[in-house]
Coordinates of C-alpha atoms and ligand atoms in Angstrom, one line a residue:
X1 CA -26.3 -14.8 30.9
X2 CA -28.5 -12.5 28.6
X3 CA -27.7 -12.1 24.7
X4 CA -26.5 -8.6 25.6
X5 CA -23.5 -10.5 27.5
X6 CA -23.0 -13.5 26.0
X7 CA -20.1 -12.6 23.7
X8 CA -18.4 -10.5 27.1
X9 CA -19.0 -13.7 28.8
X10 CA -17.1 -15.8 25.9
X11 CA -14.8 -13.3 25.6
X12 CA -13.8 -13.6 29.4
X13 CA -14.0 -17.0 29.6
X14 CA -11.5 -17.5 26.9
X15 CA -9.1 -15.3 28.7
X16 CA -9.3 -17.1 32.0
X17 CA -8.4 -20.2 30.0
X18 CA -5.9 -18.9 28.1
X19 CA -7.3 -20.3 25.2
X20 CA -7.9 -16.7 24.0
X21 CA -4.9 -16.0 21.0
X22 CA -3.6 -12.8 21.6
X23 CA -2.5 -10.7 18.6
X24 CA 0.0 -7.8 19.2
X25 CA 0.6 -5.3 16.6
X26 CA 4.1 -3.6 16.1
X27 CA 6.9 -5.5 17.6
X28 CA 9.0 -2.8 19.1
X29 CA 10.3 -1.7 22.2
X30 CA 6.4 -1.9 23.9
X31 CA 5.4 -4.2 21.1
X32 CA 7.2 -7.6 21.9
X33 CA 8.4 -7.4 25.5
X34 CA 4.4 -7.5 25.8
X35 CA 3.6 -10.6 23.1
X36 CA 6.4 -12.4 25.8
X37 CA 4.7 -11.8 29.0
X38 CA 1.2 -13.0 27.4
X39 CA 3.0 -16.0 25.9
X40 CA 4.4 -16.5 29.6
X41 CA 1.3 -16.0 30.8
X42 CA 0.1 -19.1 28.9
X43 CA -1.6 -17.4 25.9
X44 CA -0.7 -18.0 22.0
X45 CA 0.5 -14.9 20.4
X46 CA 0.4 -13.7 16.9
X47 CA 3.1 -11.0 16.4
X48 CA 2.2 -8.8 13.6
X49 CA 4.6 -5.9 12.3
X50 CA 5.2 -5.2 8.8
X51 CA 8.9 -5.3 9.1
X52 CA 9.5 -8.7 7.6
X53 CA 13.3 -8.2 8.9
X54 CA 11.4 -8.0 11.8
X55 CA 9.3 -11.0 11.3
X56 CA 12.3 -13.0 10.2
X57 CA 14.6 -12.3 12.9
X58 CA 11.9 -13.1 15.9
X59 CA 11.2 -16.6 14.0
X60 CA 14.9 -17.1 13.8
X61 CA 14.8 -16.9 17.7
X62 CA 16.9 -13.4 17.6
X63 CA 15.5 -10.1 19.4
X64 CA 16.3 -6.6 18.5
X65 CA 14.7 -4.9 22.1
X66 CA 17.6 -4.8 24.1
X67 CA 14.7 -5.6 27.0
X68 CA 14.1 -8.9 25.4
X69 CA 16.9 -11.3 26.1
X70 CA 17.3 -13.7 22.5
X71 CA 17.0 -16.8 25.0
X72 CA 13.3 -15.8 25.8
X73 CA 12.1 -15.2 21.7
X74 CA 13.8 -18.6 21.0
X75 CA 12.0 -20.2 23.7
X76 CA 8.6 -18.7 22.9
X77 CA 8.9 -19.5 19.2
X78 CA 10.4 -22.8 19.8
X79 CA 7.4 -23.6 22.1
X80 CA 5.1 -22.6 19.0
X81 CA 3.4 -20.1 21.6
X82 CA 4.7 -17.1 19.9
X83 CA 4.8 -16.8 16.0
X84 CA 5.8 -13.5 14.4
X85 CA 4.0 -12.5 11.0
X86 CA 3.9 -9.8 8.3
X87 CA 0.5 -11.5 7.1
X88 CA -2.5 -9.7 7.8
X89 CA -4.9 -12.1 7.7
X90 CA -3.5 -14.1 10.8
X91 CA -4.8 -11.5 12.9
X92 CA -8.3 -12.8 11.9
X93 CA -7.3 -15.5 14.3
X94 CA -7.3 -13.2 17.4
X95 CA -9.5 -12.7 20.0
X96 CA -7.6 -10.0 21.7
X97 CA -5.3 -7.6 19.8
X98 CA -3.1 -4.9 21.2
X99 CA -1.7 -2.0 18.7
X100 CA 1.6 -0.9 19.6
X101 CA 2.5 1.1 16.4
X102 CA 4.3 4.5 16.6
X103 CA 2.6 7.8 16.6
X104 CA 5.3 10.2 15.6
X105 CA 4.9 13.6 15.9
X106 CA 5.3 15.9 11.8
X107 CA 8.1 18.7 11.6
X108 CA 5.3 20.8 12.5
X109 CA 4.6 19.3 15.6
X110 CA 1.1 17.4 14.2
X111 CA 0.3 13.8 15.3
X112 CA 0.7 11.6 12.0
X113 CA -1.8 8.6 12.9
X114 CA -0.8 6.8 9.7
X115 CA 0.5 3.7 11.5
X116 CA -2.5 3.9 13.8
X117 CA -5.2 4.1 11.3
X118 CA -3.1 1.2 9.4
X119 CA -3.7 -0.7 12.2
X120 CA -7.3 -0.4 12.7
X121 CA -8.1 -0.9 9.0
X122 CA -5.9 -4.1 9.5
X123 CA -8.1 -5.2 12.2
X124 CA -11.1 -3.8 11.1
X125 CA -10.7 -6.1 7.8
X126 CA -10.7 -9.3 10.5
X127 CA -12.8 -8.2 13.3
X128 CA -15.4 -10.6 14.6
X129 CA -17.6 -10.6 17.8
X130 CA -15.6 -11.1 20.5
X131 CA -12.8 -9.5 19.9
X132 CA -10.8 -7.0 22.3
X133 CA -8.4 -4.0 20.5
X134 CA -6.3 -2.2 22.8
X135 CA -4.7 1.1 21.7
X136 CA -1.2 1.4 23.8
X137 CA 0.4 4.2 21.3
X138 CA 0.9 7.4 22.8
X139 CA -1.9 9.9 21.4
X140 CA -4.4 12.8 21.6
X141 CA -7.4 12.5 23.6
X142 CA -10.1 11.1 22.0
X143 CA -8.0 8.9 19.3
X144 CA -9.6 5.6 20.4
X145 CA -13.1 7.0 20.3
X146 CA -12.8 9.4 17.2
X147 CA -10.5 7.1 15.3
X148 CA -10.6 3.7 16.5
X149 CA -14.4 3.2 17.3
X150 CA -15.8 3.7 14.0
X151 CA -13.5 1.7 11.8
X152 CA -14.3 -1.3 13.7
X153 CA -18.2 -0.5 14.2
X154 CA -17.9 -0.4 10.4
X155 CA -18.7 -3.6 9.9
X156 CA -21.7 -3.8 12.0
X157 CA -20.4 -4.7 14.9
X158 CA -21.3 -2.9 18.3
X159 CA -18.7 -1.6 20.8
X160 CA -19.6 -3.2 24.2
X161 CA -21.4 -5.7 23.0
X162 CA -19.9 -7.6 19.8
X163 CA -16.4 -5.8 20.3
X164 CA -14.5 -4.2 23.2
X165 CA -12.1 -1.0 22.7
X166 CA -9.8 0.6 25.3
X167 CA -6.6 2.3 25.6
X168 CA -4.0 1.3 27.7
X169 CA -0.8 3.6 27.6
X170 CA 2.6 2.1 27.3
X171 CA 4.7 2.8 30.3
X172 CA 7.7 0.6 29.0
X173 CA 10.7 2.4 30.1
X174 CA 13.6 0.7 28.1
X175 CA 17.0 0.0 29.8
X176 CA 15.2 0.3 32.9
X177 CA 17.1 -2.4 35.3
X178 CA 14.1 -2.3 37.9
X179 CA 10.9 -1.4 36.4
X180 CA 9.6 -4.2 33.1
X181 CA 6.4 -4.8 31.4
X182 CA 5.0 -7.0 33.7
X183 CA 5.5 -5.5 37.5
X184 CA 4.4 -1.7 35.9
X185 CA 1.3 -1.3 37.2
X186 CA -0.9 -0.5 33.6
X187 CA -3.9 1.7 33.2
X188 CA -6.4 0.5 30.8
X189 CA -10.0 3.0 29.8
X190 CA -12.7 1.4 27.8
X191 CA -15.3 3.1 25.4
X192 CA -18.2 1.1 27.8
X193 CA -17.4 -0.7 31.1
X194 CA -17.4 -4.2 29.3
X195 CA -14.9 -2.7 27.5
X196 CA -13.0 -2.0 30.6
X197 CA -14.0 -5.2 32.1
X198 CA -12.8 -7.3 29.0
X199 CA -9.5 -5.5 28.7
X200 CA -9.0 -5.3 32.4
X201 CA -9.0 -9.3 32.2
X202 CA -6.8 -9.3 29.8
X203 CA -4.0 -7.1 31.0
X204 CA -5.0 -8.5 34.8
X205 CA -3.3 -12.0 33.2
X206 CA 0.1 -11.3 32.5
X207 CA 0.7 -8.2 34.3
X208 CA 0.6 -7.4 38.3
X209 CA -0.8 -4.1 38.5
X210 CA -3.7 -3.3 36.1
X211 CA -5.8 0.3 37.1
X212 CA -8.7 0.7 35.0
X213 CA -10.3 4.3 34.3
X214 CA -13.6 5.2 33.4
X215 CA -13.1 6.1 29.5
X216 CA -10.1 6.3 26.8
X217 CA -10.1 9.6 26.9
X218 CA -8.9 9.5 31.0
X219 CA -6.6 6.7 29.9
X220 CA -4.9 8.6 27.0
X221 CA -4.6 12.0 29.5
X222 CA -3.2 9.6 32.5
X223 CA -0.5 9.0 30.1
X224 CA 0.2 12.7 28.7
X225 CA -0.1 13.7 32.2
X226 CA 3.0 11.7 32.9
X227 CA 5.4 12.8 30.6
X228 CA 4.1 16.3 30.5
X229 CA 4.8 17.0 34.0
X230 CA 8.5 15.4 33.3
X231 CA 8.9 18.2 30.6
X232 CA 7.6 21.2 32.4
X233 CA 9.5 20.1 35.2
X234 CA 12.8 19.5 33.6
X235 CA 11.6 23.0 31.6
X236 CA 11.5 24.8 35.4
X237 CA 15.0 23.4 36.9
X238 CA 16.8 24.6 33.0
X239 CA 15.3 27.9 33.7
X240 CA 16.8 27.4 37.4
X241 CA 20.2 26.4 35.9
X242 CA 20.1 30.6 33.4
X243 CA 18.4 32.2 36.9
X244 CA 21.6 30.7 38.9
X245 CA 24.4 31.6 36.0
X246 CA 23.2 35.4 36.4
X247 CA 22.9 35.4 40.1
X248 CA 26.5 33.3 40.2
X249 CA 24.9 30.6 42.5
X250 CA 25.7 26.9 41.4
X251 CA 22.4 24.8 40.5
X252 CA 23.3 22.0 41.4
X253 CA 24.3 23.1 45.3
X254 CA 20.2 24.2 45.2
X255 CA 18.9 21.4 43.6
X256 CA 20.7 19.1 45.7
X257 CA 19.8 20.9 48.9
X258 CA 16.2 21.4 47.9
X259 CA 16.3 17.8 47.2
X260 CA 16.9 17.1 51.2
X261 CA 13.2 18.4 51.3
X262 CA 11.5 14.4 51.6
X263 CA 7.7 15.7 51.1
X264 CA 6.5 18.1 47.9
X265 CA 9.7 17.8 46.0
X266 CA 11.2 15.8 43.0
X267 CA 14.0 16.2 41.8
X268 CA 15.2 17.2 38.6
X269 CA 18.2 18.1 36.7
X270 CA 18.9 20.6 34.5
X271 CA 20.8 19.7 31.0
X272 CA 21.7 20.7 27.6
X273 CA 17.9 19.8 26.7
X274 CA 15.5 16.5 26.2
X275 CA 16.0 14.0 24.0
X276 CA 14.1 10.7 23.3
X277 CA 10.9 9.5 21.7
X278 CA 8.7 10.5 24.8
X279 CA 9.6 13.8 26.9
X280 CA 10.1 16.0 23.7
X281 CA 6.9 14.3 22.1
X282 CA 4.3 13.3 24.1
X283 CA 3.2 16.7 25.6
X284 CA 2.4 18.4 21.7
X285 CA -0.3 15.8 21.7
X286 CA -2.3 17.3 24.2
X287 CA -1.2 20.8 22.8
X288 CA -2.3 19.7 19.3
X289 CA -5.8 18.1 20.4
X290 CA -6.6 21.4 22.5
X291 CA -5.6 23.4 19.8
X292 CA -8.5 22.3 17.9
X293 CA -10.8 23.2 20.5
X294 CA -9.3 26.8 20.5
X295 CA -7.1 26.0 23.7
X296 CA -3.2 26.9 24.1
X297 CA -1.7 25.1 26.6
X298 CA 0.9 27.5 28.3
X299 CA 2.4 25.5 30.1
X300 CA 3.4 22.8 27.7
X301 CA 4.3 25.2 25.0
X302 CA 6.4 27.1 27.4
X303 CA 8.3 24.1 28.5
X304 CA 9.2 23.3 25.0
X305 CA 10.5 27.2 24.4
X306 CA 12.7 26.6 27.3
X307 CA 14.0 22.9 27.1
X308 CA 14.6 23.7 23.0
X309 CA 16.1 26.8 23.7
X310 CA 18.9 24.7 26.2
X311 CA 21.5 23.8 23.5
X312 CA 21.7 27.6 22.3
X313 CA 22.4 28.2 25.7
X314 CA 25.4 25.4 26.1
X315 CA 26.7 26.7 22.7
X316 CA 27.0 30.5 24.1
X317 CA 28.7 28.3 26.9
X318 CA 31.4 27.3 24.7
X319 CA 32.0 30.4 22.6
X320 CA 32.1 32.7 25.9
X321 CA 34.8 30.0 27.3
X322 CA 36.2 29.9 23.7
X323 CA 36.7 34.0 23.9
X324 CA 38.4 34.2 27.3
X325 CA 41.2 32.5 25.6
X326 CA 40.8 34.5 22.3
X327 CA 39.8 31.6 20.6
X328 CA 36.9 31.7 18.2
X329 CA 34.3 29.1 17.1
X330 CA 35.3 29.1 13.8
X331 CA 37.9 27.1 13.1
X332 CA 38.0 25.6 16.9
X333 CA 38.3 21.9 17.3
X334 CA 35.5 20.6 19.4
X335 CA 35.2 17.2 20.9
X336 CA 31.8 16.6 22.1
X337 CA 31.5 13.4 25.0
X338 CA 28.1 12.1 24.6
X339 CA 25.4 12.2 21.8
X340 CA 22.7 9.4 22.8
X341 CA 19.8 11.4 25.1
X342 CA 20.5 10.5 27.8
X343 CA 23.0 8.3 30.2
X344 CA 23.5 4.7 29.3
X345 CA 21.8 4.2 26.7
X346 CA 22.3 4.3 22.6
X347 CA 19.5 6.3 21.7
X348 CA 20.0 9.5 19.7
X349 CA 16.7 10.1 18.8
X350 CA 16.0 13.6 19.4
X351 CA 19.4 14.0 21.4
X352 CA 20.0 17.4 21.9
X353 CA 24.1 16.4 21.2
X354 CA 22.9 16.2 17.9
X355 CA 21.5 20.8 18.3
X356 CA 24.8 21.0 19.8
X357 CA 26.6 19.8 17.4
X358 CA 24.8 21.1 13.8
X359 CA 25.0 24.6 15.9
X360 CA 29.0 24.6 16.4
X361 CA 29.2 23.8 12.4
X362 CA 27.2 26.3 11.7
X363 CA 29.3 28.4 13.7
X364 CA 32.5 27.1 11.5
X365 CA 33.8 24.4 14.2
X366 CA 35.4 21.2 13.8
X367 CA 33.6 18.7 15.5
X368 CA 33.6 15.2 16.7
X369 CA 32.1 13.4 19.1
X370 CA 32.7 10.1 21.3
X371 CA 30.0 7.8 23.0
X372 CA 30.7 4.5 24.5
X373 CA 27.3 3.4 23.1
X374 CA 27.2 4.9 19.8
X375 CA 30.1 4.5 17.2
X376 CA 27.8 6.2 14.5
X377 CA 24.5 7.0 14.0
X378 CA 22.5 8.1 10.7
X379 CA 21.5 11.9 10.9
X380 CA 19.7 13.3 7.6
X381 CA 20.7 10.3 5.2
X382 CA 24.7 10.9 6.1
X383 CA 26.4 8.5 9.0
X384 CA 28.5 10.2 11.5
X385 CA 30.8 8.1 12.8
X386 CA 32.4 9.0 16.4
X387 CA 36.5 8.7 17.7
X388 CA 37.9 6.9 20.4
X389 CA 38.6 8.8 23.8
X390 CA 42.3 9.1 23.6
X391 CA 44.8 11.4 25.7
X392 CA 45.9 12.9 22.5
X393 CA 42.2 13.6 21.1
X394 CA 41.5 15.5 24.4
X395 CA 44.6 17.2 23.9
X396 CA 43.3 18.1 20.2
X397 CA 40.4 19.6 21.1
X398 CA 40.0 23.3 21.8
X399 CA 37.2 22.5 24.1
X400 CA 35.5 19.0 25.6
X401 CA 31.8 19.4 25.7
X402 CA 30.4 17.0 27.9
X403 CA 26.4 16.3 26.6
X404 CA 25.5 13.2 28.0
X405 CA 26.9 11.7 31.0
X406 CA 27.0 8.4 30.5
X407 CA 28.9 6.9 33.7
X408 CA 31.7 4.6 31.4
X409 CA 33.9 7.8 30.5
X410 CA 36.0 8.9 32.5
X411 CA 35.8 12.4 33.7
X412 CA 38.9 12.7 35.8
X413 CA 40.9 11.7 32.9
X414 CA 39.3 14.0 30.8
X415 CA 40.0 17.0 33.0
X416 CA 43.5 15.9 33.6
X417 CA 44.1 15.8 29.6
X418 CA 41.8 18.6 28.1
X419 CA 42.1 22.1 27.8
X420 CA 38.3 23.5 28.3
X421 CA 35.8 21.5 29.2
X422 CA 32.3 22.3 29.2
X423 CA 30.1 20.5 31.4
X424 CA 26.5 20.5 30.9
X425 CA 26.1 17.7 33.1
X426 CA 28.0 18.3 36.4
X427 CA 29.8 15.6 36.0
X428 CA 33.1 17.2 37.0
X429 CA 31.8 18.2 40.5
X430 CA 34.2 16.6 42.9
X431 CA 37.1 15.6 40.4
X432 CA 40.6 17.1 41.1
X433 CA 41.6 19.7 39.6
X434 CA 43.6 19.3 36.5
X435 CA 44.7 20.5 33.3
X436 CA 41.2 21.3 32.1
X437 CA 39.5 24.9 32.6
X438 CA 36.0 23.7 33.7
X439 CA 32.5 26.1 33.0
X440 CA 29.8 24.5 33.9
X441 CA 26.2 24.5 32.4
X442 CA 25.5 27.5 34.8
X443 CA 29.0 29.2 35.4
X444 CA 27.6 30.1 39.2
X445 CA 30.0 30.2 41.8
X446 CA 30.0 28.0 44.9
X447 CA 29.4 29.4 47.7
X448 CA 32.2 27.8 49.4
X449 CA 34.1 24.9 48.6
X450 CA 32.5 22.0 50.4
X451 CA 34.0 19.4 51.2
Ligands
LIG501 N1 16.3 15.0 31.5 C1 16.8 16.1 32.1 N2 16.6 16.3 33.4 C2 15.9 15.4 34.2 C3 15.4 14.3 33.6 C4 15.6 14.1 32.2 O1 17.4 17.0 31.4 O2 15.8 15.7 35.4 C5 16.4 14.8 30.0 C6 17.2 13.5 29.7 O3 18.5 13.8 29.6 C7 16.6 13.2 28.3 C8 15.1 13.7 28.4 O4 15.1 14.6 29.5 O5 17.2 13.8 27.3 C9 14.1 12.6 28.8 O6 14.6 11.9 29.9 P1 13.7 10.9 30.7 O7 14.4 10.6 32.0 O8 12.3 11.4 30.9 O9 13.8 9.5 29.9 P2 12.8 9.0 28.7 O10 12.7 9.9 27.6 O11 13.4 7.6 28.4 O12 11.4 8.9 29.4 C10 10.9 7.6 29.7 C11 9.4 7.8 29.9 N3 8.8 6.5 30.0 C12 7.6 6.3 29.3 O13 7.1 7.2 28.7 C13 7.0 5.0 29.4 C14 9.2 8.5 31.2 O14 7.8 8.5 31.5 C15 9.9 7.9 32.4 O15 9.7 8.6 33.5 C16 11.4 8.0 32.0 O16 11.6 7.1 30.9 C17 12.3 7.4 33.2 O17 11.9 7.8 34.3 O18 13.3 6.8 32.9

């Protein structure tokens, strides 16, 4: 063992034994169903967030990640493994730390690294030799090297040697009945390869699959590369769906059959638009960073033009279906099924329900909206609070826009009871025919009617 590895060596050593304490900071979604797979992987954990509702609720043995059953927080806590603080200086008792703040994205599409840079000040303030900080947020390229690095060198210690740096992107997909932190297989990139070897060990502890990377940088693009090719992709089949309502062929009969292709093909599905805190996001990162280096990234830009442009294109829908029966927007009643961003979940964040929606009151609709997972949500300081599905409210509305599919509503009910319904979801395919006069997303014809 030379000086040059000692502290590696240490460092190692104290993760094989578990008596490493692990420090995670920001207890979210990616935050704290990690700190429970290292404290089931045998490690103390400090859990730092600022949220002291946060703090107080994980000591109390609660969880607010729907991922995170109560049962396992209480037993963590309980077990004095796992101990949730707003107190900065108990990260001064980690030897590994793992930052899983948010990196949201301004109104004009700039990454605001405030939480980030919070972070690695926090650290920065405690680091001592040994110590292993892992980046997880989604970012640019070149964050952990151009923001991270220097704030902890600052104190004199050396990356590689007295500390270790990497990025490891978070691939936590919530809701996800299949797929958890532990068995998704993580990349991790350090700034040197004892950086990678450090936080290789650590992740290789509590998770099955770790895939290290030569730098950051590759670590950061692995993760951009991911949801970018979701966004473009989803981008290319909405574009699909506008190509098939002016050639009057029905998208979904050619996506499903190119989908019987089983090599070179994925399938997508074309909607009112992307929602979430990842597709819509993540690519204006790389955008953003290549930007600066007097790049513009066609694709990524285009992709947005298209999915963004998608609830325009549903609201046309409705006041073209609207005008067949002489009806206008204004002053229509409107019930729209669906706001979270996608099926099954309560998320609204970015939902394009909620484009939807501000664009048929602007238009001088009435609208309401019912989701089995969201009663109300907060939009712009006001709440919005949703109806029940009742025969009599589809009977009230002038139209039924159907925005997210969420699999608990039922459609044949809602064709049997409504007047219009527009379906941006296909969700009506099959149904029997009822009361309701159904135009899809793309109003193609079908070829035939298959059985
Ligand atoms: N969407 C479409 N058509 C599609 C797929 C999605 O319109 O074919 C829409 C959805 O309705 C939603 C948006 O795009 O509004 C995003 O959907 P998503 O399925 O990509 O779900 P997310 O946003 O929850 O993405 C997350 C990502 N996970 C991480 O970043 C760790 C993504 O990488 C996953 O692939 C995705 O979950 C998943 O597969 O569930």
């Amino acid at each position: 063992m030379t000086e040059m590895t000692a502290v590696k060596d240490q460092a190692l050593a104290k993760i094989a034994d578990r008596t490493a304490v692990i420090g995670v900071i920001g207890l979210g979604y990616v935050g704290l169903p990690l700190a429970i797979e290292f404290v089931h992987a045998g490690f103390r954990v400090i859990g730092y967030d600022v949220s002291t509702r946060v703090v107080d609720l994980l000591m109390a043995g609660e969880s607010h990640i729907q991922d995170v059953p109560a049962e396992a927080v209480k037993a963590a806590v309980a077990s004095g493994k796992l101990v949730a603080t707003a107190i900065e200086d108990r990260l001064g008792e980690c030897d590994a730390i793992s930052i899983a703040v948010p990196t949201p994205l301004s109104k004009t599409r700039d990454p605001d690294m405030a939480y980030v840079l919070s972070a690695a000040d926090a650290i920065a303030r405690q680091a001592h030799p040994g110590l292993c900080v892992v980046l997880e947020s989604t970012t640019y390229p070149g964050t952990t090297r151009e923001l991270l690095q220097p704030r902890l060198e600052a104190k004199g210690l050396t990356v590689g040697q007295d500390i270790f740096v990497a990025f490891s992107p978070e691939r936590v997909d919530p809701g996800n009945p299949t797929y958890h932190t532990r068995n998704t297989p993580k990349v991790v990139g350090g700034i040197t390869p004892a950086c990678v070897e450090v936080a290789t060990a650590l992740y290789e502890s509590c998770i099955d699959t770790v895939v290290p990377v030569s730098s950051p940088e590759a670590a950061e693009l692995v993760k951009l590369l991911e949801n970018t090719f979701r966004a473009v992709n989803i981008a290319m089949v909405n574009e699909l769906a506008i190509v098939c309502d002016k050639l009057g062929v029905n998208v979904w009969e050619v996506i499903d059959a190119a989908a019987t292709k089983p090599f070179g093909f994925m399938k997508f599905t074309p909607g009112p638009g992307i929602g979430g805190h990842c597709i819509p996001l993540d690519p204006h990162y790389l955008a953003w960073k290549m930007r600066t280096l007097n790049y513009k990234t066609r694709f990524i830009d285009l992709a947005s033009e298209i999915n963004s442009h998608m609830p325009e294109w549903v609201v046309q829908k409705v006041a073209d279906a609207l005008n067949e029966v002489r009806k206008a927007v204004h002053g229509s009643r409107l019930l729209v099924l669906g706001v979270a961003y996608k099926r099954d979940i309560d998320d609204v964040r970015e939902s394009p329900a909620l484009d939807v929606i501000r664009l048929l009151e602007e238009r001088g609709a009435h609208v309401e909206f019912h989701d089995p997972f969201v009663s109300e949500f907060r939009e712009e300081g006001h709440s919005r609070k949703g109806v029940e599905l009742s025969d009599e409210m589809l009977r009230w509305a002038d139209a039924v826009v159907v925005v997210t599919d969420h699999k608990a509503v039922d459609y044949q009910r809602v064709v049997d009871h409504a007047t219009l319904v527009v379906d941006t979801r296909n969700v009506t395919a099959g149904l029997t025919p009822g009361r309701a006069r159904i135009v899809p997303l793309a109003s193609g014809s079908t070829l035939a009617t298959l059985p």
